[in-house]
mmCIF file of C-alpha atoms in Angstrom:
data_model
loop_
_atom_site.group_PDB
_atom_site.id
_atom_site.type_symbol
_atom_site.label_atom_id
_atom_site.label_comp_id
_atom_site.label_asym_id
_atom_site.label_seq_id
_atom_site.Cartn_x
_atom_site.Cartn_y
_atom_site.Cartn_z
ATOM 1 C CA MET A 1 26.871 -16.599 -1.555
ATOM 2 C CA ARG A 2 24.001 -16.432 -4.061
ATOM 3 C CA SER A 3 22.692 -12.978 -4.924
ATOM 4 C CA VAL A 4 19.238 -12.591 -6.442
ATOM 5 C CA ILE A 5 17.895 -9.509 -8.192
ATOM 6 C CA THR A 6 14.374 -8.455 -9.163
ATOM 7 C CA TYR A 7 12.900 -5.395 -10.873
ATOM 8 C CA GLY A 8 9.577 -3.685 -10.354
ATOM 9 C CA THR A 9 7.559 -0.539 -9.704
ATOM 10 C CA PHE A 10 6.052 -1.486 -6.319
ATOM 11 C CA ASP A 11 3.328 1.173 -6.390
ATOM 12 C CA LEU A 12 0.888 0.961 -3.442
ATOM 13 C CA PHE A 13 2.931 -1.780 -1.735
ATOM 14 C CA HIS A 14 0.765 -4.871 -1.110
ATOM 15 C CA VAL A 15 1.077 -8.547 -0.129
ATOM 16 C CA GLY A 16 1.437 -9.589 -3.776
ATOM 17 C CA HIS A 17 4.704 -7.610 -3.858
ATOM 18 C CA LEU A 18 5.736 -8.894 -0.430
ATOM 19 C CA ARG A 19 5.204 -12.553 -1.276
ATOM 20 C CA LEU A 20 7.100 -12.240 -4.556
ATOM 21 C CA LEU A 21 10.024 -10.638 -2.685
ATOM 22 C CA ASN A 22 10.009 -13.389 -0.043
ATOM 23 C CA ARG A 23 9.998 -16.086 -2.717
ATOM 24 C CA ALA A 24 12.800 -14.330 -4.599
ATOM 25 C CA LYS A 25 14.901 -14.134 -1.425
ATOM 26 C CA ALA A 26 14.343 -17.864 -0.832
ATOM 27 C CA LEU A 27 16.239 -18.524 -4.079
ATOM 28 C CA GLY A 28 19.463 -17.102 -2.627
ATOM 29 C CA ASP A 29 21.154 -15.418 0.325
ATOM 30 C CA LYS A 30 21.008 -11.768 -0.686
ATOM 31 C CA LEU A 31 18.129 -9.960 -2.387
ATOM 32 C CA ILE A 32 18.671 -6.810 -4.443
ATOM 33 C CA VAL A 33 15.558 -4.972 -5.647
ATOM 34 C CA ALA A 34 15.691 -2.470 -8.500
ATOM 35 C CA VAL A 35 12.759 -0.035 -8.205
ATOM 36 C CA SER A 36 11.746 1.792 -11.387
ATOM 37 C CA THR A 37 12.264 5.550 -11.239
ATOM 38 C CA ASP A 38 9.514 8.028 -12.085
ATOM 39 C CA GLN A 39 11.472 9.087 -15.202
ATOM 40 C CA PHE A 40 11.706 5.475 -16.423
ATOM 41 C CA ASN A 41 7.984 4.973 -15.761
ATOM 42 C CA ALA A 42 7.231 8.132 -17.736
ATOM 43 C CA GLN A 43 9.142 6.639 -20.705
ATOM 44 C CA LYS A 44 6.889 3.569 -20.363
ATOM 45 C CA LYS A 45 3.789 5.825 -20.153
ATOM 46 C CA LYS A 46 3.212 4.400 -16.681
ATOM 47 C CA LYS A 47 2.070 6.705 -13.903
ATOM 48 C CA THR A 48 2.394 5.776 -10.239
ATOM 49 C CA ILE A 49 0.461 7.081 -7.251
ATOM 50 C CA ILE A 50 3.527 6.955 -4.995
ATOM 51 C CA PRO A 51 6.761 8.716 -6.066
ATOM 52 C CA TYR A 52 10.043 6.820 -6.517
ATOM 53 C CA SER A 53 11.707 7.916 -3.286
ATOM 54 C CA GLN A 54 8.779 6.637 -1.190
ATOM 55 C CA ARG A 55 8.426 3.382 -3.179
ATOM 56 C CA ALA A 56 12.152 2.725 -2.709
ATOM 57 C CA GLU A 57 11.975 3.598 1.005
ATOM 58 C CA ILE A 58 9.178 1.077 1.600
ATOM 59 C CA VAL A 59 10.829 -1.727 -0.399
ATOM 60 C CA GLY A 60 14.091 -1.066 1.465
ATOM 61 C CA SER A 61 12.339 -1.485 4.815
ATOM 62 C CA ILE A 62 11.118 -5.020 4.063
ATOM 63 C CA ASP A 63 12.849 -7.761 6.109
ATOM 64 C CA CYS A 64 13.968 -9.895 3.175
ATOM 65 C CA VAL A 65 15.357 -7.018 1.074
ATOM 66 C CA ASP A 66 19.106 -6.392 1.434
ATOM 67 C CA MET A 67 19.626 -3.589 -1.065
ATOM 68 C CA VAL A 68 17.562 -1.250 -3.236
ATOM 69 C CA LEU A 69 18.759 0.466 -6.388
ATOM 70 C CA PRO A 70 17.006 2.596 -9.028
ATOM 71 C CA GLU A 71 15.929 1.034 -12.332
ATOM 72 C CA SER A 72 16.224 3.739 -14.947
ATOM 73 C CA SER A 73 16.475 1.925 -18.295
ATOM 74 C CA TRP A 74 15.454 -1.313 -20.032
ATOM 75 C CA ASP A 75 19.050 -2.353 -20.706
ATOM 76 C CA GLN A 76 20.623 -1.961 -17.264
ATOM 77 C CA LYS A 77 19.824 -5.571 -16.257
ATOM 78 C CA ARG A 78 22.901 -7.080 -17.936
ATOM 79 C CA THR A 79 25.152 -4.423 -16.346
ATOM 80 C CA ASP A 80 23.593 -4.939 -12.875
ATOM 81 C CA ILE A 81 23.926 -8.734 -13.136
ATOM 82 C CA LYS A 82 27.653 -8.461 -13.817
ATOM 83 C CA LYS A 83 28.283 -5.624 -11.342
ATOM 84 C CA TYR A 84 26.534 -7.353 -8.415
ATOM 85 C CA LYS A 85 27.621 -10.932 -9.324
ATOM 86 C CA ILE A 86 23.969 -12.030 -9.560
ATOM 87 C CA SER A 87 23.138 -15.759 -9.561
ATOM 88 C CA ALA A 88 19.448 -15.395 -10.434
ATOM 89 C CA LEU A 89 17.175 -12.779 -11.998
ATOM 90 C CA VAL A 90 13.615 -13.172 -10.694
ATOM 91 C CA MET A 91 10.576 -11.649 -12.395
ATOM 92 C CA GLY A 92 6.790 -12.102 -12.100
ATOM 93 C CA ASP A 93 5.349 -14.563 -14.606
ATOM 94 C CA ASP A 94 3.649 -11.748 -16.510
ATOM 95 C CA TRP A 95 7.182 -11.349 -17.989
ATOM 96 C CA THR A 96 7.666 -15.045 -18.900
ATOM 97 C CA GLY A 97 10.189 -15.425 -21.718
ATOM 98 C CA LYS A 98 10.947 -11.697 -21.936
ATOM 99 C CA PHE A 99 14.380 -11.887 -20.300
ATOM 100 C CA ASP A 100 15.557 -15.278 -21.544
ATOM 101 C CA ASP A 101 18.403 -13.571 -23.431
ATOM 102 C CA LEU A 102 20.061 -13.041 -20.039
ATOM 103 C CA ARG A 103 20.390 -16.795 -19.409
ATOM 104 C CA ASP A 104 24.003 -16.539 -20.660
ATOM 105 C CA VAL A 105 24.928 -14.500 -17.550
ATOM 106 C CA CYS A 106 22.641 -15.881 -14.792
ATOM 107 C CA GLU A 107 19.599 -18.030 -14.033
ATOM 108 C CA VAL A 108 16.293 -16.431 -15.038
ATOM 109 C CA CYS A 109 13.218 -17.389 -12.966
ATOM 110 C CA TYR A 110 9.628 -16.287 -13.520
ATOM 111 C CA LEU A 111 7.501 -16.619 -10.372
ATOM 112 C CA SER A 112 3.718 -16.789 -10.404
ATOM 113 C CA ARG A 113 1.940 -13.763 -8.973
ATOM 114 C CA THR A 114 -0.496 -13.880 -6.057
ATOM 115 C CA SER A 115 -3.937 -14.136 -7.625
ATOM 116 C CA ASP A 116 -6.473 -11.386 -6.971
ATOM 117 C CA ILE A 117 -3.938 -8.963 -5.502
ATOM 118 C CA SER A 118 -2.472 -6.250 -7.681
ATOM 119 C CA SER A 119 -2.025 -2.483 -7.702
ATOM 120 C CA THR A 120 -4.631 -2.385 -10.495
ATOM 121 C CA GLU A 121 -7.162 -4.245 -8.323
ATOM 122 C CA ILE A 122 -6.482 -1.893 -5.400
ATOM 123 C CA LYS A 123 -7.081 1.103 -7.665
ATOM 124 C CA ARG A 124 -10.353 -0.480 -8.815
ATOM 125 C CA LEU A 125 -11.489 -1.040 -5.213
ATOM 126 C CA LEU A 126 -10.746 2.599 -4.467
ATOM 127 C CA SER A 127 -12.929 3.901 -7.268
ATOM 128 C CA PRO A 128 -15.575 5.803 -5.305
ATOM 129 C CA LEU A 129 -17.879 6.370 -8.246
ATOM 130 C CA ASP A 130 -18.349 2.701 -9.029
ATOM 131 C CA ASP A 131 -20.869 1.050 -11.350
ATOM 132 C CA GLY A 132 -23.471 0.986 -8.583
ATOM 133 C CA HIS A 133 -23.150 4.711 -7.998
ATOM 134 C CA MET A 134 -23.284 5.395 -11.730
ATOM 135 C CA LYS A 135 -26.494 3.380 -12.107
ATOM 136 C CA ASP A 136 -28.071 5.295 -9.213
ATOM 137 C CA LEU A 137 -27.056 8.596 -10.742
ATOM 138 C CA ARG A 138 -28.273 7.594 -14.193
ATOM 139 C CA LYS A 139 -31.609 6.454 -12.749
ATOM 140 C CA ALA A 140 -32.057 9.808 -10.980
ATOM 141 C CA LEU A 141 -31.346 11.705 -14.201
ATOM 142 C CA ASP A 142 -33.727 9.466 -16.149
ATOM 143 C CA THR A 143 -36.447 10.223 -13.594
ATOM 144 C CA VAL A 144 -35.849 13.958 -14.036
ATOM 145 C CA ALA A 145 -35.922 13.546 -17.807
ATOM 146 C CA SER A 146 -39.206 11.648 -17.736
ATOM 147 C CA ILE A 147 -40.827 14.245 -15.475
ATOM 148 C CA ILE A 148 -39.734 17.031 -17.806
ATOM 149 C CA ALA A 149 -40.936 15.045 -20.815
ATOM 150 C CA SER A 150 -44.372 14.630 -19.185
ATOM 151 C CA LEU A 151 -44.645 18.412 -18.999
ATOM 152 C CA GLN A 152 -44.471 18.729 -22.760
ATOM 153 C CA MET B 1 14.951 -4.248 27.562
ATOM 154 C CA ARG B 2 12.418 -1.569 26.669
ATOM 155 C CA SER B 3 9.349 -2.726 24.764
ATOM 156 C CA VAL B 4 7.298 -0.213 22.795
ATOM 157 C CA ILE B 5 3.762 -0.748 21.472
ATOM 158 C CA THR B 6 1.704 1.136 18.926
ATOM 159 C CA TYR B 7 -1.800 0.693 17.499
ATOM 160 C CA GLY B 8 -3.122 1.396 14.040
ATOM 161 C CA THR B 9 -4.995 0.299 10.955
ATOM 162 C CA PHE B 10 -2.155 0.535 8.395
ATOM 163 C CA ASP B 11 -4.420 0.482 5.339
ATOM 164 C CA LEU B 12 -2.538 0.987 2.032
ATOM 165 C CA PHE B 13 0.869 0.878 3.740
ATOM 166 C CA HIS B 14 2.857 4.067 3.018
ATOM 167 C CA VAL B 15 5.963 5.935 4.194
ATOM 168 C CA GLY B 16 3.934 7.862 6.777
ATOM 169 C CA HIS B 17 3.271 4.517 8.490
ATOM 170 C CA LEU B 18 6.869 3.382 7.987
ATOM 171 C CA ARG B 19 8.432 6.516 9.480
ATOM 172 C CA LEU B 20 6.115 6.403 12.496
ATOM 173 C CA LEU B 21 7.089 2.756 13.097
ATOM 174 C CA ASN B 22 10.820 3.560 12.794
ATOM 175 C CA ARG B 23 10.495 6.440 15.247
ATOM 176 C CA ALA B 24 8.500 4.248 17.647
ATOM 177 C CA LYS B 25 11.183 1.544 17.492
ATOM 178 C CA ALA B 26 13.873 4.155 18.234
ATOM 179 C CA LEU B 27 12.211 4.710 21.631
ATOM 180 C CA GLY B 28 13.049 1.162 22.734
ATOM 181 C CA ASP B 29 14.540 -2.211 21.813
ATOM 182 C CA LYS B 30 11.453 -4.157 20.787
ATOM 183 C CA LEU B 31 8.481 -2.890 18.795
ATOM 184 C CA ILE B 32 5.061 -4.538 19.034
ATOM 185 C CA VAL B 33 2.391 -3.338 16.590
ATOM 186 C CA ALA B 34 -1.302 -3.979 17.195
ATOM 187 C CA VAL B 35 -3.176 -3.889 13.888
ATOM 188 C CA SER B 36 -6.919 -3.210 14.070
ATOM 189 C CA THR B 37 -9.066 -6.112 12.903
ATOM 190 C CA ASP B 38 -11.798 -5.728 10.294
ATOM 191 C CA GLN B 39 -14.411 -6.432 12.984
ATOM 192 C CA PHE B 40 -13.028 -3.669 15.232
ATOM 193 C CA ASN B 41 -12.947 -1.261 12.280
ATOM 194 C CA ALA B 42 -16.568 -2.140 11.496
ATOM 195 C CA GLN B 43 -17.494 -1.154 15.085
ATOM 196 C CA LYS B 44 -15.770 2.178 14.432
ATOM 197 C CA LYS B 45 -17.633 2.521 11.084
ATOM 198 C CA LYS B 46 -14.220 2.463 9.389
ATOM 199 C CA LYS B 47 -13.797 0.529 6.159
ATOM 200 C CA THR B 48 -10.391 -0.498 4.860
ATOM 201 C CA ILE B 49 -9.346 -1.343 1.310
ATOM 202 C CA ILE B 50 -6.948 -4.070 2.480
ATOM 203 C CA PRO B 51 -8.243 -6.848 4.782
ATOM 204 C CA TYR B 52 -6.733 -7.448 8.252
ATOM 205 C CA SER B 53 -4.671 -10.512 7.370
ATOM 206 C CA GLN B 54 -2.862 -8.646 4.577
ATOM 207 C CA ARG B 55 -2.393 -5.458 6.618
ATOM 208 C CA ALA B 56 -0.892 -7.550 9.440
ATOM 209 C CA GLU B 57 1.325 -9.481 7.000
ATOM 210 C CA ILE B 58 2.808 -6.276 5.584
ATOM 211 C CA VAL B 59 3.389 -4.639 8.982
ATOM 212 C CA GLY B 60 5.010 -7.871 10.208
ATOM 213 C CA SER B 61 7.454 -7.811 7.281
ATOM 214 C CA ILE B 62 8.863 -4.374 8.165
ATOM 215 C CA ASP B 63 12.451 -4.449 9.479
ATOM 216 C CA CYS B 64 11.808 -2.551 12.707
ATOM 217 C CA VAL B 65 8.696 -4.515 13.720
ATOM 218 C CA ASP B 66 9.316 -7.412 16.101
ATOM 219 C CA MET B 67 5.766 -8.627 16.703
ATOM 220 C CA VAL B 68 2.259 -8.055 15.371
ATOM 221 C CA LEU B 69 -0.960 -8.704 17.259
ATOM 222 C CA PRO B 70 -4.617 -7.988 16.491
ATOM 223 C CA GLU B 71 -6.333 -4.950 18.025
ATOM 224 C CA SER B 72 -9.935 -5.912 18.542
ATOM 225 C CA SER B 73 -11.281 -3.541 21.206
ATOM 226 C CA TRP B 74 -10.750 -0.034 22.636
ATOM 227 C CA ASP B 75 -9.924 -1.341 26.113
ATOM 228 C CA GLN B 76 -7.246 -3.916 25.315
ATOM 229 C CA LYS B 77 -4.384 -1.394 25.617
ATOM 230 C CA ARG B 78 -4.111 -1.643 29.407
ATOM 231 C CA THR B 79 -4.142 -5.456 29.228
ATOM 232 C CA ASP B 80 -1.505 -5.512 26.435
ATOM 233 C CA ILE B 81 0.750 -3.075 28.321
ATOM 234 C CA LYS B 82 0.777 -5.326 31.376
ATOM 235 C CA LYS B 83 0.990 -8.614 29.435
ATOM 236 C CA TYR B 84 3.942 -7.517 27.257
ATOM 237 C CA LYS B 85 5.691 -5.435 29.972
ATOM 238 C CA ILE B 86 5.518 -2.324 27.795
ATOM 239 C CA SER B 87 7.682 0.708 28.625
ATOM 240 C CA ALA B 88 6.084 3.115 26.146
ATOM 241 C CA LEU B 89 2.822 3.411 24.215
ATOM 242 C CA VAL B 90 3.349 5.384 20.996
ATOM 243 C CA MET B 91 0.519 6.939 18.989
ATOM 244 C CA GLY B 92 0.266 9.488 16.155
ATOM 245 C CA ASP B 93 -0.336 13.050 17.361
ATOM 246 C CA ASP B 94 -3.873 12.986 15.961
ATOM 247 C CA TRP B 95 -4.548 11.087 19.230
ATOM 248 C CA THR B 96 -2.825 13.619 21.548
ATOM 249 C CA GLY B 97 -4.214 13.419 25.074
ATOM 250 C CA LYS B 98 -6.560 10.542 24.301
ATOM 251 C CA PHE B 99 -4.552 7.863 26.108
ATOM 252 C CA ASP B 100 -3.116 9.881 28.994
ATOM 253 C CA ASP B 101 -5.062 7.716 31.440
ATOM 254 C CA LEU B 102 -2.509 4.962 30.713
ATOM 255 C CA ARG B 103 0.372 7.033 32.113
ATOM 256 C CA ASP B 104 -0.022 5.113 35.379
ATOM 257 C CA VAL B 105 1.220 1.923 33.666
ATOM 258 C CA CYS B 106 3.729 3.177 31.034
ATOM 259 C CA GLU B 107 5.051 6.237 29.179
ATOM 260 C CA VAL B 108 2.641 7.616 26.580
ATOM 261 C CA CYS B 109 4.210 9.350 23.551
ATOM 262 C CA TYR B 110 2.390 11.102 20.712
ATOM 263 C CA LEU B 111 4.562 11.406 17.578
ATOM 264 C CA SER B 112 3.892 13.894 14.812
ATOM 265 C CA ARG B 113 2.724 12.397 11.533
ATOM 266 C CA THR B 114 4.524 12.836 8.208
ATOM 267 C CA SER B 115 2.804 15.780 6.542
ATOM 268 C CA ASP B 116 1.083 15.277 3.194
ATOM 269 C CA ILE B 117 1.158 11.481 3.381
ATOM 270 C CA SER B 118 -1.897 9.589 4.582
ATOM 271 C CA SER B 119 -4.162 6.769 3.469
ATOM 272 C CA THR B 120 -6.870 9.388 2.968
ATOM 273 C CA GLU B 121 -4.615 11.376 0.613
ATOM 274 C CA ILE B 122 -3.760 8.219 -1.353
ATOM 275 C CA LYS B 123 -7.459 7.418 -1.714
ATOM 276 C CA ARG B 124 -8.056 10.956 -2.986
ATOM 277 C CA LEU B 125 -5.272 10.632 -5.572
ATOM 278 C CA LEU B 126 -6.804 7.383 -6.718
ATOM 279 C CA SER B 127 -10.306 8.750 -7.124
ATOM 280 C CA PRO B 128 -10.953 7.816 -10.727
ATOM 281 C CA LEU B 129 -13.894 9.763 -11.988
ATOM 282 C CA ASP B 130 -12.647 8.411 -15.254
ATOM 283 C CA ASP B 131 -13.489 9.279 -18.830
ATOM 284 C CA GLY B 132 -16.034 6.470 -19.245
ATOM 285 C CA HIS B 133 -18.016 7.579 -16.217
ATOM 286 C CA MET B 134 -17.790 11.210 -17.256
ATOM 287 C CA LYS B 135 -19.062 10.443 -20.763
ATOM 288 C CA ASP B 136 -22.059 8.529 -19.372
ATOM 289 C CA LEU B 137 -22.864 11.363 -17.025
ATOM 290 C CA ARG B 138 -22.451 13.978 -19.772
ATOM 291 C CA LYS B 139 -24.713 12.004 -22.108
ATOM 292 C CA ALA B 140 -27.460 11.788 -19.487
ATOM 293 C CA LEU B 141 -27.194 15.520 -18.796
ATOM 294 C CA ASP B 142 -27.303 16.306 -22.521
ATOM 295 C CA THR B 143 -30.539 14.331 -22.786
ATOM 296 C CA VAL B 144 -32.062 16.348 -19.949
ATOM 297 C CA ALA B 145 -30.802 19.598 -21.498
ATOM 298 C CA SER B 146 -32.277 18.811 -24.904
ATOM 299 C CA ILE B 147 -35.670 17.936 -23.396
ATOM 300 C CA ILE B 148 -35.670 21.210 -21.476
ATOM 301 C CA ALA B 149 -34.696 23.101 -24.654
ATOM 302 C CA SER B 150 -37.595 21.514 -26.517
ATOM 303 C CA LEU B 151 -40.002 22.881 -23.871
ATOM 304 C CA GLN B 152 -39.016 26.475 -24.574
#
């Protein structure tokens, strides 16, 4: 049996995450997902919207995921790979080359991410005071300013 | 075999959604989830962050979900219940009483929602009235203030 492992934050779970997990699972028979803890994210100066327990609960409920564990340090990968007899480590291609030192213990695969879908893009879409709103607001203030100026 | 159906939008999939789906599934053997289409949401003046195809893809990937179908009108529930031989319709308790007219064709259950977790709350957390916007706004207000001061 081939076990595959991947690591990630999985904030605001979206189809980009889902498709990466499905493609990771397709590389083996069992998929283990290590979800970064809030403490580990704090070390990385990364802040999530959704807390660890909820991110892990969602990832664990996905069809193709067999096991979830917490990721709490940069150097646990080598330990996990040995402990869980991992055949392949899978990461998104934004990490290309970063984990090549682990090729002595398992395969290392970097999968391309789904274009145009990311937690960052979702956060941008949710910005309620967008550029359009800001221009409107600025225009209104400029109008006020010009009226006041005309009083001088 | 008892089939259960539920209806929802499932924008920005979160543990509130997940727990409701798990509790719906526990009421039967098969869980069908009808996900509202973008067109139907537009009729309801409801705008989602995530488009229908992605919302349906995520819901369909959840362990306890056996089938996903599109919800495209208010009156399709009765048709679905007959077509899929549904034993129970499950809705969140924000809908309590609203679908009691369907009790002649199946059980109707309203489940309590997970407190403090909702798409609305996530959107609020994400509201980025960020530093750049604030600086622009502040600058415009300072201009107005200085013009007013010069009038004194």
